[in-house]
Amino acid sequence: MRTTNLPLVVPNFTTGAGTDFNDLHQSEGIEAVRSQLEAALIKREGLVALDMSGFLSIKIPDRGYLLSPILPVQGIGILYAPRGVGKTFAALSVAVAVASGGAVFNWRAPLPKKTLYVDGEMPATSMQSRLSSLVGGIAIPPQALKNL
């Protein structure tokens, strides 16, 4: 929102909790959503409605890449393959490249970034072993150890 200089409207929950207007709709009903959005329009603090020409005239910076040219910022990547062909190793290699600002498979991370790797199946000892093997064979900057 700072980039486009537009304000942000955050829902206020009076019964229950949630994170967005969909949650507000589910917990408190459409009238709660409508009244909060109307109040934001009146205050001029929140919601800004733009027509197409107004939206198209906004200077929005390029998203850039976490790993160029395959993984854009705010993008989604899916890695799929049969069991045992190296998905975890490939995914960890990508995570290390992004965390370090390095490269993998001819793809390059332009800048080091904080990186979260989530695995729900592998035992911690196996993950530790794989990560040790991966980073033991390459020179990575010390900040990568903090970024991943």
CSV table of C-alpha atoms in Angstrom, one decimal:
chain,number,residue,atom,x,y,z
A,1,MET,CA,0.0,0.0,0.0
A,2,ARG,CA,2.9,2.3,0.7
A,3,THR,CA,4.2,1.8,-2.8
A,4,THR,CA,1.0,2.9,-4.5
A,5,ASN,CA,0.2,5.5,-1.8
A,6,LEU,CA,-3.2,4.0,-1.2
A,7,PRO,CA,-4.7,3.5,2.3
A,8,LEU,CA,-5.6,0.1,3.8
A,9,VAL,CA,-8.8,-1.0,5.4
A,10,VAL,CA,-8.5,-3.7,8.1
A,11,PRO,CA,-11.7,-5.3,9.5
A,12,ASN,CA,-12.7,-4.8,13.1
A,13,PHE,CA,-14.0,-7.9,14.8
A,14,THR,CA,-16.5,-7.5,17.7
A,15,THR,CA,-17.5,-11.2,18.0
A,16,GLY,CA,-14.8,-13.7,17.5
A,17,ALA,CA,-11.6,-13.3,15.5
A,18,GLY,CA,-10.4,-13.4,12.0
A,19,THR,CA,-7.9,-11.9,9.6
A,20,ASP,CA,-9.8,-10.5,6.6
A,21,PHE,CA,-13.3,-9.3,5.4
A,22,ASN,CA,-14.2,-12.9,4.4
A,23,ASP,CA,-13.7,-13.9,8.0
A,24,LEU,CA,-15.8,-10.9,9.1
A,25,HIS,CA,-18.5,-11.9,6.8
A,26,GLN,CA,-18.5,-15.5,8.1
A,27,SER,CA,-18.5,-14.5,11.8
A,28,GLU,CA,-20.6,-11.3,11.8
A,29,GLY,CA,-22.5,-11.2,8.6
A,30,ILE,CA,-22.6,-9.1,5.4
A,31,GLU,CA,-24.0,-6.0,7.2
A,32,ALA,CA,-20.8,-5.8,9.4
A,33,VAL,CA,-18.7,-5.8,6.2
A,34,ARG,CA,-20.9,-3.2,4.5
A,35,SER,CA,-20.9,-0.9,7.5
A,36,GLN,CA,-17.2,-1.0,8.0
A,37,LEU,CA,-16.5,-0.4,4.3
A,38,GLU,CA,-19.0,2.5,4.2
A,39,ALA,CA,-17.4,4.0,7.3
A,40,ALA,CA,-14.0,3.8,5.6
A,41,LEU,CA,-15.3,5.6,2.6
A,42,ILE,CA,-16.8,8.4,4.7
A,43,LYS,CA,-13.6,8.8,6.7
A,44,ARG,CA,-11.5,8.7,3.5
A,45,GLU,CA,-9.0,6.7,5.6
A,46,GLY,CA,-9.5,3.3,4.1
A,47,LEU,CA,-11.0,2.1,0.9
A,48,VAL,CA,-10.4,3.8,-2.4
A,49,ALA,CA,-12.4,2.9,-5.4
A,50,LEU,CA,-10.7,3.4,-8.7
A,51,ASP,CA,-12.0,3.1,-12.2
A,52,MET,CA,-10.0,1.2,-14.8
A,53,SER,CA,-8.2,4.3,-16.1
A,54,GLY,CA,-7.2,5.3,-12.5
A,55,PHE,CA,-6.0,1.9,-11.7
A,56,LEU,CA,-4.0,1.6,-14.9
A,57,SER,CA,-2.3,4.9,-14.3
A,58,ILE,CA,-0.9,3.8,-10.9
A,59,LYS,CA,2.9,3.3,-11.1
A,60,ILE,CA,3.2,-0.2,-9.6
A,61,PRO,CA,6.8,-1.5,-9.4
A,62,ASP,CA,7.7,-4.8,-10.9
A,63,ARG,CA,7.4,-7.7,-8.5
A,64,GLY,CA,10.9,-8.9,-9.2
A,65,TYR,CA,12.1,-12.4,-8.5
A,66,LEU,CA,13.1,-14.5,-5.6
A,67,LEU,CA,14.8,-16.9,-8.1
A,68,SER,CA,15.0,-15.6,-11.6
A,69,PRO,CA,13.4,-16.4,-14.0
A,70,ILE,CA,11.1,-19.0,-12.3
A,71,LEU,CA,10.0,-17.8,-8.9
A,72,PRO,CA,8.5,-14.3,-8.8
A,73,VAL,CA,8.0,-12.3,-5.5
A,74,GLN,CA,4.5,-13.1,-4.3
A,75,GLY,CA,4.4,-16.1,-6.7
A,76,ILE,CA,3.5,-19.7,-6.1
A,77,GLY,CA,5.6,-22.6,-7.1
A,78,ILE,CA,4.7,-26.3,-7.1
A,79,LEU,CA,7.3,-29.1,-7.3
A,80,TYR,CA,5.8,-32.4,-8.2
A,81,ALA,CA,7.5,-35.8,-9.0
A,82,PRO,CA,7.3,-39.4,-8.0
A,83,ARG,CA,8.7,-40.5,-4.7
A,84,GLY,CA,12.4,-40.8,-4.5
A,85,VAL,CA,13.6,-38.6,-7.4
A,86,GLY,CA,15.0,-35.7,-5.4
A,87,LYS,CA,12.2,-33.3,-4.7
A,88,THR,CA,13.4,-32.5,-1.2
A,89,PHE,CA,17.0,-32.0,-2.4
A,90,ALA,CA,15.8,-29.7,-5.2
A,91,ALA,CA,13.5,-27.7,-2.9
A,92,LEU,CA,16.2,-27.3,-0.3
A,93,SER,CA,18.6,-26.2,-3.0
A,94,VAL,CA,16.1,-23.5,-4.1
A,95,ALA,CA,15.6,-22.4,-0.5
A,96,VAL,CA,19.4,-22.1,0.1
A,97,ALA,CA,19.8,-20.2,-3.2
A,98,VAL,CA,17.1,-17.7,-2.2
A,99,ALA,CA,18.4,-17.4,1.4
A,100,SER,CA,21.9,-16.8,0.2
A,101,GLY,CA,21.3,-14.7,-2.9
A,102,GLY,CA,23.0,-17.6,-4.8
A,103,ALA,CA,22.2,-19.7,-7.7
A,104,VAL,CA,20.8,-23.2,-8.5
A,105,PHE,CA,20.1,-25.0,-11.8
A,106,ASN,CA,21.1,-21.9,-13.8
A,107,TRP,CA,18.6,-19.8,-11.9
A,108,ARG,CA,19.8,-16.9,-9.8
A,109,ALA,CA,18.4,-15.1,-6.7
A,110,PRO,CA,19.1,-11.4,-7.1
A,111,LEU,CA,19.2,-10.7,-3.4
A,112,PRO,CA,19.4,-12.8,-0.2
A,113,LYS,CA,15.9,-13.1,1.4
A,114,LYS,CA,14.5,-14.5,4.6
A,115,THR,CA,13.2,-18.0,3.6
A,116,LEU,CA,10.9,-20.4,5.3
A,117,TYR,CA,11.0,-24.0,4.4
A,118,VAL,CA,8.1,-26.1,5.6
A,119,ASP,CA,8.2,-29.9,5.5
A,120,GLY,CA,5.4,-32.0,7.0
A,121,GLU,CA,6.6,-35.5,6.4
A,122,MET,CA,10.4,-35.9,6.9
A,123,PRO,CA,11.8,-36.7,10.4
A,124,ALA,CA,13.9,-33.8,11.8
A,125,THR,CA,17.1,-36.0,11.8
A,126,SER,CA,16.7,-36.8,8.1
A,127,MET,CA,16.1,-33.1,7.3
A,128,GLN,CA,19.1,-32.1,9.3
A,129,SER,CA,21.2,-34.7,7.5
A,130,ARG,CA,20.1,-33.5,4.1
A,131,LEU,CA,20.7,-29.8,4.9
A,132,SER,CA,24.1,-30.6,6.3
A,133,SER,CA,25.0,-32.5,3.1
A,134,LEU,CA,23.7,-29.8,0.9
A,135,VAL,CA,25.4,-26.8,2.5
A,136,GLY,CA,28.6,-28.8,3.3
A,137,GLY,CA,29.4,-29.1,-0.4
A,138,ILE,CA,29.0,-25.4,-1.3
A,139,ALA,CA,30.3,-22.1,0.0
A,140,ILE,CA,27.4,-20.1,1.3
A,141,PRO,CA,27.5,-16.7,3.0
A,142,PRO,CA,27.0,-16.8,6.8
A,143,GLN,CA,23.8,-14.7,6.4
A,144,ALA,CA,22.2,-17.6,4.5
A,145,LEU,CA,22.4,-19.6,7.7
A,146,LYS,CA,20.3,-16.9,9.4
A,147,ASN,CA,18.0,-16.3,6.5
A,148,LEU,CA,16.8,-19.9,6.2
